[in-house]
Coordinates of C-alpha atoms and ligand atoms in Angstrom, one line a residue:
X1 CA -2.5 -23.6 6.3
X2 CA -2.7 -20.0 5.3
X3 CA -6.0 -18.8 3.8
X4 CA -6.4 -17.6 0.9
X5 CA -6.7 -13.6 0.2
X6 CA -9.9 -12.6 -1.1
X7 CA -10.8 -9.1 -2.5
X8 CA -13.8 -6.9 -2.9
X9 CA -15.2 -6.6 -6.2
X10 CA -16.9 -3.6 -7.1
X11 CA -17.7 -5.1 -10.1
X12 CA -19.7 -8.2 -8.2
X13 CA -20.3 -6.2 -5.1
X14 CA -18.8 -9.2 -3.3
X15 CA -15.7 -10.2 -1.5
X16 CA -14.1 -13.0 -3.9
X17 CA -11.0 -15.4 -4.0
X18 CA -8.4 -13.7 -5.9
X19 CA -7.3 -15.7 -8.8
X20 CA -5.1 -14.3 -11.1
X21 CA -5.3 -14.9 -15.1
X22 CA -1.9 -15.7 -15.4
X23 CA -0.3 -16.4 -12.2
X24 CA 2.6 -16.0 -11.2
X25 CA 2.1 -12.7 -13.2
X26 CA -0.5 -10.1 -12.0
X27 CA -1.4 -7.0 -13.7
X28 CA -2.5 -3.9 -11.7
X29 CA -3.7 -0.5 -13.4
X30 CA -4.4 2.4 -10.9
X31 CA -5.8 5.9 -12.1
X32 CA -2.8 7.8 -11.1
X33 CA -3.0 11.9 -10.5
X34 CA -3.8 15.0 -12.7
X35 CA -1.0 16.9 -12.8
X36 CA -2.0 20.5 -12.7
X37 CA -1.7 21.1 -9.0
X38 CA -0.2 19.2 -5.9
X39 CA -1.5 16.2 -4.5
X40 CA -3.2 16.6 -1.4
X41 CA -3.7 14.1 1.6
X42 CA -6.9 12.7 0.1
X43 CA -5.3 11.4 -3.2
X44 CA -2.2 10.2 -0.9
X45 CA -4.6 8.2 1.1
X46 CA -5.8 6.3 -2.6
X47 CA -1.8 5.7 -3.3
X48 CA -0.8 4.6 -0.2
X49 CA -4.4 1.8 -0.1
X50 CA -2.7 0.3 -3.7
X51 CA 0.9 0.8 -2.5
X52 CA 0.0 -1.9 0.3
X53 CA -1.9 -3.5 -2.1
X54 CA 1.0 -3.8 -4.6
X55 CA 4.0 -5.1 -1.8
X56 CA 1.1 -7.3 -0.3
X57 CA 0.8 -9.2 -3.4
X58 CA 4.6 -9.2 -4.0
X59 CA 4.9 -10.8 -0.3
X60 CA 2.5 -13.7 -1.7
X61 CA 5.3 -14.1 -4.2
X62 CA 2.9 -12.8 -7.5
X63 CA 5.2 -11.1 -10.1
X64 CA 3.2 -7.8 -10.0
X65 CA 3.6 -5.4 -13.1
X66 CA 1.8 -2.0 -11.8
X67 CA 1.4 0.4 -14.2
X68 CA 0.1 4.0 -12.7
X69 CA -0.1 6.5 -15.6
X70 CA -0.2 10.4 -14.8
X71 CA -2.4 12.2 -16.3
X72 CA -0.5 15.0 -18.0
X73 CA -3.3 15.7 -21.1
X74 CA -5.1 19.3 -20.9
X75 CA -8.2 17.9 -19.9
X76 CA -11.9 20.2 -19.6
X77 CA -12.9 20.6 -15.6
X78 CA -16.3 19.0 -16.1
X79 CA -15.1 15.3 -16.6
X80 CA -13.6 16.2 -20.0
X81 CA -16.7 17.4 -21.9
X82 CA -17.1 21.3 -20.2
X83 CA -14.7 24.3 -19.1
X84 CA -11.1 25.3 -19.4
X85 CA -8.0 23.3 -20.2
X86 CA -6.4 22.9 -16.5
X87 CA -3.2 22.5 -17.5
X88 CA -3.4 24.8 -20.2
X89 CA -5.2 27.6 -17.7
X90 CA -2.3 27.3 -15.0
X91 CA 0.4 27.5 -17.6
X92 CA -1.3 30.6 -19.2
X93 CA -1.4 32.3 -15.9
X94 CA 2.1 31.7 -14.9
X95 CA 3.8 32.5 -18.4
X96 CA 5.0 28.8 -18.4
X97 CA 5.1 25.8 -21.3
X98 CA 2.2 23.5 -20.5
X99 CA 5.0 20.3 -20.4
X100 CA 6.5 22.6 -17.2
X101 CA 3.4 22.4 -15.1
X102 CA 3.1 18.7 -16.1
X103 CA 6.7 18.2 -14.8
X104 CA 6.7 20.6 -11.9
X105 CA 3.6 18.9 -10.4
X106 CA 5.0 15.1 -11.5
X107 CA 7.9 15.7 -9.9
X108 CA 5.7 17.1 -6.5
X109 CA 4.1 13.7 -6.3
X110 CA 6.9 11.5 -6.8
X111 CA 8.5 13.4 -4.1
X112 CA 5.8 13.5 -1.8
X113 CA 5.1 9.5 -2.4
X114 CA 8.4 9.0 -1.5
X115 CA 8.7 10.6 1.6
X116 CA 5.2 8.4 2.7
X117 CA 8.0 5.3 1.4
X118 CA 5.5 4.4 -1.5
X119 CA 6.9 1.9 -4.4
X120 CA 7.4 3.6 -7.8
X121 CA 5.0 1.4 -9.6
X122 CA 7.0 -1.2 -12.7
X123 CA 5.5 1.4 -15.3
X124 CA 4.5 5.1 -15.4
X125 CA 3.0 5.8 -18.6
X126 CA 1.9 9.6 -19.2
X127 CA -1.0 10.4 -21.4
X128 CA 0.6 12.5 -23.9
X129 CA 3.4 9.5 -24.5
X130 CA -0.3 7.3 -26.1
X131 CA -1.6 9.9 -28.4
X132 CA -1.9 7.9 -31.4
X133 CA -3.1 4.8 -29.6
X134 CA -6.0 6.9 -28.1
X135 CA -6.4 7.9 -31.7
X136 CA -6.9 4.4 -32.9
X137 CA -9.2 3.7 -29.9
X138 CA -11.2 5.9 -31.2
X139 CA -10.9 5.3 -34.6
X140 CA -12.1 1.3 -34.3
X141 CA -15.2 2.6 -31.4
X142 CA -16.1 4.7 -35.0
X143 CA -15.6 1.6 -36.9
X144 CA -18.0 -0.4 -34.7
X145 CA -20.5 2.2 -34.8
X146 CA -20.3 2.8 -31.2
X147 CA -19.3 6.3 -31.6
X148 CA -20.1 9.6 -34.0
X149 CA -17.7 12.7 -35.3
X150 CA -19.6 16.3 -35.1
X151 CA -17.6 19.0 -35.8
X152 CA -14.3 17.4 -35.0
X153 CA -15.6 16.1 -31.9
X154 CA -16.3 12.1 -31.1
X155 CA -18.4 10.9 -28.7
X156 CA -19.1 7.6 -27.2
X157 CA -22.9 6.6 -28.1
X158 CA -23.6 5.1 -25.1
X159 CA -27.3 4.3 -26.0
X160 CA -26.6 2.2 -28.6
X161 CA -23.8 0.5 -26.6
X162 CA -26.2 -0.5 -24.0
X163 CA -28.7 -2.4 -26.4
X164 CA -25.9 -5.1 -26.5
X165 CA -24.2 -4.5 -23.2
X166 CA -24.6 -3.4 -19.9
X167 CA -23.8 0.4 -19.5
X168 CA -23.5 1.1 -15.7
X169 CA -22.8 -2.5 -14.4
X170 CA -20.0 -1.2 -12.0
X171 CA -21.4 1.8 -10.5
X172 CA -24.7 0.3 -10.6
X173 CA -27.2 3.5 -12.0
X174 CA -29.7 3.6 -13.6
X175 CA -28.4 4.2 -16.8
X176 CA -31.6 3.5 -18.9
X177 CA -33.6 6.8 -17.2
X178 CA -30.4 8.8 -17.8
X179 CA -30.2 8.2 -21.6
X180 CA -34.5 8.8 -21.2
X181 CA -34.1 11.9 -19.6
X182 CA -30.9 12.9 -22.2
X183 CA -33.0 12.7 -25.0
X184 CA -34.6 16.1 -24.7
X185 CA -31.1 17.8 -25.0
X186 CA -30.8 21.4 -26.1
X187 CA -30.5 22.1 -29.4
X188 CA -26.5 23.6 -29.1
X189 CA -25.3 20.5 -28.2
X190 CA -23.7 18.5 -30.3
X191 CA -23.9 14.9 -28.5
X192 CA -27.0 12.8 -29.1
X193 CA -27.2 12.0 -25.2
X194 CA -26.3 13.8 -22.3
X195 CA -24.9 10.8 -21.1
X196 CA -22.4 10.5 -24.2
X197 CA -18.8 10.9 -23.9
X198 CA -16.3 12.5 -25.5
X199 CA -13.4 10.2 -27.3
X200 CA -12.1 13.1 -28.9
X201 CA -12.5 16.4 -28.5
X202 CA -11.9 19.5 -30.8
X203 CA -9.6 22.4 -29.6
X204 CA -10.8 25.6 -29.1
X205 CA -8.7 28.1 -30.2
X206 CA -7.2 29.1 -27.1
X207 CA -6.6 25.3 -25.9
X208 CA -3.0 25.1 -26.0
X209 CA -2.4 21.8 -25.6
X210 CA -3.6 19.6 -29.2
X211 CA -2.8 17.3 -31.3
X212 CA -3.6 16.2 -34.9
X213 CA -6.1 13.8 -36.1
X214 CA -8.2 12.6 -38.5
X215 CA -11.3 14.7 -37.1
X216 CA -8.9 17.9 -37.0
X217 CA -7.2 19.4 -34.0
X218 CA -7.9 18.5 -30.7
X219 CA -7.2 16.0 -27.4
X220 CA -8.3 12.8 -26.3
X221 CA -11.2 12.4 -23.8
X222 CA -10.1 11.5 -20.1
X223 CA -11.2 8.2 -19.9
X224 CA -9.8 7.1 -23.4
X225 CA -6.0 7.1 -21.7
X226 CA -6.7 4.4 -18.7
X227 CA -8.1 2.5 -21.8
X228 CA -5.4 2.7 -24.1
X229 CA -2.3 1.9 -21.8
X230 CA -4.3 -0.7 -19.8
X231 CA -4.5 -2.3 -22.8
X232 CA -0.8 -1.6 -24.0
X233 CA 1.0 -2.5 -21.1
X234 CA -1.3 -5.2 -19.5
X235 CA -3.5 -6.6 -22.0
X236 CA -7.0 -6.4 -23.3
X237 CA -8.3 -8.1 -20.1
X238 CA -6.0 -7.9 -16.8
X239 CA -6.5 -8.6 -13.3
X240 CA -6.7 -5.4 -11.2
X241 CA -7.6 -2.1 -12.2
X242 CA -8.1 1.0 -8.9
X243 CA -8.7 4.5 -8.1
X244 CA -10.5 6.4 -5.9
X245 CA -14.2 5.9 -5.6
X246 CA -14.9 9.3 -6.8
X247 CA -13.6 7.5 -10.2
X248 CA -16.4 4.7 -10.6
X249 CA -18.5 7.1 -12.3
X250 CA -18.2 8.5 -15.5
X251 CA -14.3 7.2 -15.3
X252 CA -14.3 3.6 -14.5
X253 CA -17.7 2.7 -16.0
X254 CA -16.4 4.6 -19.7
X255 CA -13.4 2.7 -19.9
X256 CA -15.4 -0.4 -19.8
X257 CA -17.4 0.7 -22.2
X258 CA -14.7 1.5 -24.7
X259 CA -13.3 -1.6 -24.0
X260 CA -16.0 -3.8 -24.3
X261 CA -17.0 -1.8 -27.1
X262 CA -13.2 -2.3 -29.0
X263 CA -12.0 -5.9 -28.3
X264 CA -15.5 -7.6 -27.1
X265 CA -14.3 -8.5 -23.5
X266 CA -14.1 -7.1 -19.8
X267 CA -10.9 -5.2 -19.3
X268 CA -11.2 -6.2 -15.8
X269 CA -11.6 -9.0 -13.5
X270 CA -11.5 -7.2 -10.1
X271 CA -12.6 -3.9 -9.6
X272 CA -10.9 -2.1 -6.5
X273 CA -12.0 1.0 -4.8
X274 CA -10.7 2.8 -2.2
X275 CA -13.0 5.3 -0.2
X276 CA -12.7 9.1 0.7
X277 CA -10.5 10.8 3.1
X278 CA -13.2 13.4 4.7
X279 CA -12.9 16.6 6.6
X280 CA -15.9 16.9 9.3
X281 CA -17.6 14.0 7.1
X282 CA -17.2 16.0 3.6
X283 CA -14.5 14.6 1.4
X284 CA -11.0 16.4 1.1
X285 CA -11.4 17.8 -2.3
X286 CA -9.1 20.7 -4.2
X287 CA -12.2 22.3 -5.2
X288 CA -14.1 21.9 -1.7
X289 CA -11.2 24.1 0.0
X290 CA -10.8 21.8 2.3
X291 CA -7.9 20.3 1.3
X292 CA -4.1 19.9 3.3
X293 CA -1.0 19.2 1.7
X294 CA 1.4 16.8 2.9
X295 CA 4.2 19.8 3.7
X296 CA 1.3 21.4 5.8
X297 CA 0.8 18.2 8.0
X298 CA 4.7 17.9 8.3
X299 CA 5.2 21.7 9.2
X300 CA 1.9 22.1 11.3
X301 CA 1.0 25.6 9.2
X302 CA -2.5 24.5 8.4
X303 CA -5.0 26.2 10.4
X304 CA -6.7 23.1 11.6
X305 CA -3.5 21.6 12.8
X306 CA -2.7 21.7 16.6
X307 CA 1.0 20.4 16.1
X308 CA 3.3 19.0 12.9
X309 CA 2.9 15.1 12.7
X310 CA 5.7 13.2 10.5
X311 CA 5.3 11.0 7.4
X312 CA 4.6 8.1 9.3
X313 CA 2.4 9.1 11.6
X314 CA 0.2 10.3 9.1
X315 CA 0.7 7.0 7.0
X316 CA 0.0 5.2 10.4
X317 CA -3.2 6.8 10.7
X318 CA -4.7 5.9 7.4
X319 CA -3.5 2.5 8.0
X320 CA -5.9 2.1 11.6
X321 CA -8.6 2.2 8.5
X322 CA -9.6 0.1 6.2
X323 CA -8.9 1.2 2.1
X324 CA -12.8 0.8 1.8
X325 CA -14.1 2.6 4.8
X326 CA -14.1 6.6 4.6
X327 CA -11.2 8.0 6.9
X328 CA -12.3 11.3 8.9
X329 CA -9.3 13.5 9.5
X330 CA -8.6 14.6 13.0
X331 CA -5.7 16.1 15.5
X332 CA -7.2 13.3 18.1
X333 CA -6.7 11.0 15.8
X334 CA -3.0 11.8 14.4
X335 CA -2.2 11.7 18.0
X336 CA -3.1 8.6 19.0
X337 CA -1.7 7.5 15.3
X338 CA 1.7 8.7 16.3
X339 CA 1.7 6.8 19.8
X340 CA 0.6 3.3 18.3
X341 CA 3.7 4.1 15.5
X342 CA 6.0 4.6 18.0
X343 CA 5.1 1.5 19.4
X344 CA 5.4 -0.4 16.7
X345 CA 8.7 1.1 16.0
X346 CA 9.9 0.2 19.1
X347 CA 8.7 -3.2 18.7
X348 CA 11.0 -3.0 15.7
X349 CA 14.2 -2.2 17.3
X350 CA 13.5 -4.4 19.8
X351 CA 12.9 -7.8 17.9
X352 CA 15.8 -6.6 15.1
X353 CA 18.5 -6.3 18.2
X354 CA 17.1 -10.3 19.3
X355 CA 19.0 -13.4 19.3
X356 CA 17.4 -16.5 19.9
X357 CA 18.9 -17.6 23.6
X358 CA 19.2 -21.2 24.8
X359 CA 17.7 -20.6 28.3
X360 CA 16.0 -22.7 30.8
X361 CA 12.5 -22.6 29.1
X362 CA 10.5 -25.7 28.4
X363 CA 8.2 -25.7 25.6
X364 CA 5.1 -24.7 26.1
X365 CA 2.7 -26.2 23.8
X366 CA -0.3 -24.1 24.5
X367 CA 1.6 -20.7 24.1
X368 CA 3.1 -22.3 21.0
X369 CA -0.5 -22.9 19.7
X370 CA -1.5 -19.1 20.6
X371 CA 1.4 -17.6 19.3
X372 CA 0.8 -19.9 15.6
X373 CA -2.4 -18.3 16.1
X374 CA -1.4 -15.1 16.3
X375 CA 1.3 -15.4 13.3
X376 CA -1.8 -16.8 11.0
X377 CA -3.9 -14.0 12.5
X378 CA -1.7 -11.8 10.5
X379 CA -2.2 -13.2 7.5
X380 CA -5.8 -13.3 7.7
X381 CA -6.0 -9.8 8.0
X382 CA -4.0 -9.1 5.0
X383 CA -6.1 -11.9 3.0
X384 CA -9.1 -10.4 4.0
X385 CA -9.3 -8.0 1.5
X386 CA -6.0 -5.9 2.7
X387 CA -7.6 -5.3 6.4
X388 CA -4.6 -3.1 7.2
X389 CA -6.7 -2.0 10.4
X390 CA -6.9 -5.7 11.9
X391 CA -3.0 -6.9 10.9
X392 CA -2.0 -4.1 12.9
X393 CA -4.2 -4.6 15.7
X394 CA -2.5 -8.3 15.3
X395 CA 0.9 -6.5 15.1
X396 CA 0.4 -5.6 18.5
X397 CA -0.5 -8.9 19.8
X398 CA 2.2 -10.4 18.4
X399 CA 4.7 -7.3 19.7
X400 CA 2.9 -8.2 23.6
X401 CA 5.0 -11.7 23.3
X402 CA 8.1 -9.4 22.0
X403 CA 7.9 -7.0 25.1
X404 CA 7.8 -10.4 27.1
X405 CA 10.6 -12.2 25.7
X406 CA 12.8 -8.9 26.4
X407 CA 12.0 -8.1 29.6
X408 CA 12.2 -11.6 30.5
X409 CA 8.7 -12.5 31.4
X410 CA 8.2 -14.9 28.6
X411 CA 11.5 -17.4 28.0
X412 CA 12.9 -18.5 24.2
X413 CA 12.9 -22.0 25.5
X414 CA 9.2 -21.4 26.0
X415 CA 8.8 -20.7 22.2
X416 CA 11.4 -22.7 20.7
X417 CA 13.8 -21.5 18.0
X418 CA 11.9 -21.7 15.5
X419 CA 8.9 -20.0 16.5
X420 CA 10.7 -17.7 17.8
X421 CA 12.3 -16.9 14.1
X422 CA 9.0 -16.9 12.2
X423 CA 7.7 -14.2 14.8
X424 CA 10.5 -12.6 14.4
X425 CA 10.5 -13.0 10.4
X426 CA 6.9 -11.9 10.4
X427 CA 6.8 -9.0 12.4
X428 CA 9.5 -7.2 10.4
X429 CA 7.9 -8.4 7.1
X430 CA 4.7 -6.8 7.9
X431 CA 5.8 -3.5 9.4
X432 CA 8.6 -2.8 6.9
X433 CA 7.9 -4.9 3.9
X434 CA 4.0 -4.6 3.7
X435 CA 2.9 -1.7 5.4
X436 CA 5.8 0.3 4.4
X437 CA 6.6 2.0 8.1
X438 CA 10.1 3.0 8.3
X439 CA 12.0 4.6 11.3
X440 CA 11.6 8.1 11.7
X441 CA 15.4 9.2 12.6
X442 CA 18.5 11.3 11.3
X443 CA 21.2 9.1 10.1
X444 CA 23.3 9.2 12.8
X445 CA 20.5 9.2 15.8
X446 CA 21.5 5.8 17.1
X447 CA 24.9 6.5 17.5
X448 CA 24.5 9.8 19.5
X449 CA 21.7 7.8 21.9
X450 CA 24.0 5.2 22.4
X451 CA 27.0 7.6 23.4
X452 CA 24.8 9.5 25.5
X453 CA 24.0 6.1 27.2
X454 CA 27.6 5.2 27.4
X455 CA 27.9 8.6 29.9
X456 CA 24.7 7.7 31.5
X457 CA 25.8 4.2 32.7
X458 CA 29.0 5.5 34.4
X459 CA 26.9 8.4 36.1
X460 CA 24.7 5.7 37.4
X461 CA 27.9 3.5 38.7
X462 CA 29.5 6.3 40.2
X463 CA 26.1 7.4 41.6
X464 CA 25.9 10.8 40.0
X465 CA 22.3 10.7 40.2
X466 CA 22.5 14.7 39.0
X467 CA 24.0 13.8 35.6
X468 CA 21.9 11.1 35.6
X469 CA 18.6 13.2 35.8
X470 CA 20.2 15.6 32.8
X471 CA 21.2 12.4 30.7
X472 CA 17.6 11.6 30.6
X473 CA 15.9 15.2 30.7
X474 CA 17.9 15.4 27.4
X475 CA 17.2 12.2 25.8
X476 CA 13.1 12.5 26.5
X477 CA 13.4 16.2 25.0
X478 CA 14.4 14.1 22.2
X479 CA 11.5 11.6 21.8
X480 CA 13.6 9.0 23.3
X481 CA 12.8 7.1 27.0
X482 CA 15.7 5.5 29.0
X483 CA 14.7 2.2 30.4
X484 CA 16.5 0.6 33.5
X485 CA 15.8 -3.3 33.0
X486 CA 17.0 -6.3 34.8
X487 CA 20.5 -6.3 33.4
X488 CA 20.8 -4.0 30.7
X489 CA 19.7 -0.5 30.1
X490 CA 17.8 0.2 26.9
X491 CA 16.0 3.2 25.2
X492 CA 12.5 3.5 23.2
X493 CA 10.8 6.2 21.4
X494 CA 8.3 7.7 23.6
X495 CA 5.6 6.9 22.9
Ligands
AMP501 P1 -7.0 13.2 -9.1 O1 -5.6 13.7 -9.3 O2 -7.9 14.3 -8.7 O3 -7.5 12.5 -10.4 O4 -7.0 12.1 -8.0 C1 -6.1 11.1 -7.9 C2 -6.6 10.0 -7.0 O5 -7.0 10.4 -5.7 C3 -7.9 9.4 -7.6 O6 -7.9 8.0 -7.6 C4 -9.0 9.9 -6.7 O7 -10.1 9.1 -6.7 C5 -8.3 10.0 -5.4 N1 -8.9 10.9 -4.4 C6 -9.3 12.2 -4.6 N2 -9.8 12.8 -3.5 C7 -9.7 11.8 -2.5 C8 -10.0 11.8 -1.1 N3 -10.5 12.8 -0.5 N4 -9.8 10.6 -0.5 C9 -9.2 9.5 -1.1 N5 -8.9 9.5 -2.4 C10 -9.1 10.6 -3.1
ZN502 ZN1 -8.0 6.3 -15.1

């Protein structure tokens, strides 16, 4: 009997049993990017955690509907209340229409995702599609008296809010001395708190991208657009909503407020939160400078690379970790990344090109009983709140038996045929399906391998041990190992 998966909460700050509302249906909401400027590795590391997330749930046979929006609205720097339009700024400097930046950097991260193998999520709502539904957001928060107009400007009243509810229950702060300390605010400023938010903000006259409302010209607040297609696309409370860390506070914590404050009920029933990909402990951040972009990993130009490392070894690598433990970039580490994906590639090939072979194997019932063991292993990992780092330490346990049955240490008959399938079945699931490693190869790779294997075995026969020697001098300049076996010759990626 498989456990069941569980997941933490950041909203309990507990690990808990996942139960959908409405199962077989699952709704899932991640924050997805900014688009003003490429994605770098960090917010690749947040996409891949949910894309794992998203094809893990599919494998339990949910009918996930993931809707990642892009965030394509000129937001202020300073968490939409402070500073320069970004989207407007970049298209100003480079003589473009806003719409072209949004596009141009879209397209950059759908590109990018892909080449890490990443699902498109079911629904990819941009900001600027939702403007009158964020207008209407606002409007009712107004009509509750959760939220005031200066000067064509709303803002979320967050003190009054928390008399009736609980203003910072996810990021867990001390809200109360924040809206003490914001009540001796400067007299230029327009909001009654520090702590309040904007819903709506009026344009300044060189913010290019607006829109009309009732409060005049102007642009929604950041966190109003997470509300507003949550809401539209998966209802006024769904099951999964995730982001980055970074976003739990203002982000995360506003849109509960905005929804609890509009329709009287948590938005949210689990929380997710994946943690930072640091550079020497700091986390990779645009404006920290210490940022790489995916072409930089793939090329090797950065300065702090030692060598190019593929898609997949990079993907690898920030699957050793688990989503909610912080990930330290390193050249050590990308190494050893790219030798235990190789491995598990090879363990691919390997158990793809096996047959089940009536041999002369008895059963063994206590391998059988390790072997279930190590199939339910698997699965535990993956149920324990998406423990990429354990199912592929299980991964390799699993490929050990592999290795064995190919070389012919371990027999079929010892396994039995069906065993032998589910292991099969399983291993491929969970390196393709869940963790989304592919093969790393030109389209006609195996072909040329196999030719050049063709020559190698009639060198060998006709004991030309020189062209032998080149054969394989050749392929290992290639990546690729030839391996002499009992009674057929074989190749692996080296690893
Ligand atoms: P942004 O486009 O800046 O809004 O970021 C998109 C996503 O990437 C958000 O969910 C962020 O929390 C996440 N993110 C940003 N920096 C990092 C990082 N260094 N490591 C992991 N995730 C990050
Ligand atoms: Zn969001």
């Amino acid at each position: 009997m498989l456990d069941k998966l569980r997941v933490y909460n950041s909203l309990s700050g507990q690990k808990e049993v996942f139960e959908p509302l409405n199962p077989p249906f699952v709704g899932m909401y991640v924050c997805g990017p900014t688009v003003y400027s490429d994605v770098h590795l960090g917010n690749v590391r947040t996409f891949l955690s949910f894309d794992v997330i998203y094809r893990y749930l599919m494998y339990l046979g949910y009918k996930v509907r993931y809707v990642r929006n892009i965030t394509d609205v000129g937001h202020l720097e300073n968490d939409a209340d402070e500073g320069e339009d970004k989207i407007g700024k970049k298209a100003r400097l480079e003589n473009l229409e806003p719409m072209e930046i949004v596009q141009r950097y879209a397209n950059g991260f759908h590109e990018v995702l892909a080449q890490f193998n990443l699902l498109p999520p079911s629904i990819e709502p941009a900001a600027t599609g939702h403007i009158v539904e964020q207008i209407e957001l606002t409007q009712t928060l107004l009509d509750k008296g959760l939220a005031y107009a200066v000067n064509g400007s709303v803002y979320f009243d967050v003190a009054k809010y928390d008399k009736d509810h609980n203003y910072g229950k996810l990021s867990k702060r001390n809200i109360e001395e924040m809206i003490e300390s914001g009540r001796d605010l400067d007299s230029q400023d327009e909001k009654r708190n520090t702590i309040d938010f904007a819903l709506w903000k009026k344009a300044s006259p060189e913010h290019i991208m607006r829109w009309s409302s009732p409060w005049g010209k102007g642009f929604p607040g950041w966190h109003l657009e997470c509300s507003v297609m949550g809401t539209k696309y998966l209802g006024e409370t769904f099951d999964i909503h995730g982001g980055g860390m970074d976003l739990k506070f203002p982000h995360h914590e506003c849109e509960i407020a905005q929804s609890v404050g509009a329709h009287g009920k948590d938005p949210v029933n689990y929380w997710l939160h994946t943690n930072m990909l640091t550079v020497n402990g700091q986390k990779m951040s645009k404006s920290l400078g210490n940022s790489f972009l995916p072409h930089e990993l793939f090329t090797g130009s950065h300065e702090l690379l030692d060598e190019p490392y593929s898609p997949m070894t990079v993907k690898f690598f920030m699957l050793q970790s688990h989503y909610s433990s912080t990930l330290d970039f390193s050249n050590d580490a990308l190494k050893a990344a790219r030798k235990g994906y190789k491995k598990l590639m090879n363990g691919l090939r390997v158990v793809k090109g096996m047959r089940y072979q009536a041999d002369e194997g008895q059963r063994n019932e206590q391998l059988v009983a390790q072997i279930e063991k190590q199939v339910a292993a698997c699965h535990a990992a993956m149920n324990d709140d998406f423990n990429t780092a354990l199912t592929i330490g299980q991964l390799f346990n699993l490929l050990k038996k592999i290795n064995s049955l190919n070389t012919g240490n371990l027999l079929f008959g010892e396994l039995g045929e069906e065993l032998f399938a589910k292991v099969k079945q399983t291993y491929i699931d969970f390196v393709e399906n869940i963790l989304g490693l592919l093969e790393e190869k030109p389209a006609d790779f195996d072909s040329i391998v196999d030719s050049l294997l063709e020559i190698y075995k009639k060198a060998k026969f006709a004991k030309d041990f020189a062209k032998v020697d080149e054969i394989r001098a050749i392929l290992k300049r290639n990546g690729v190992i030839v391996k002499d076996m009992k009674n057929k010759i074989e190749w692996a990626y080296e690893e």
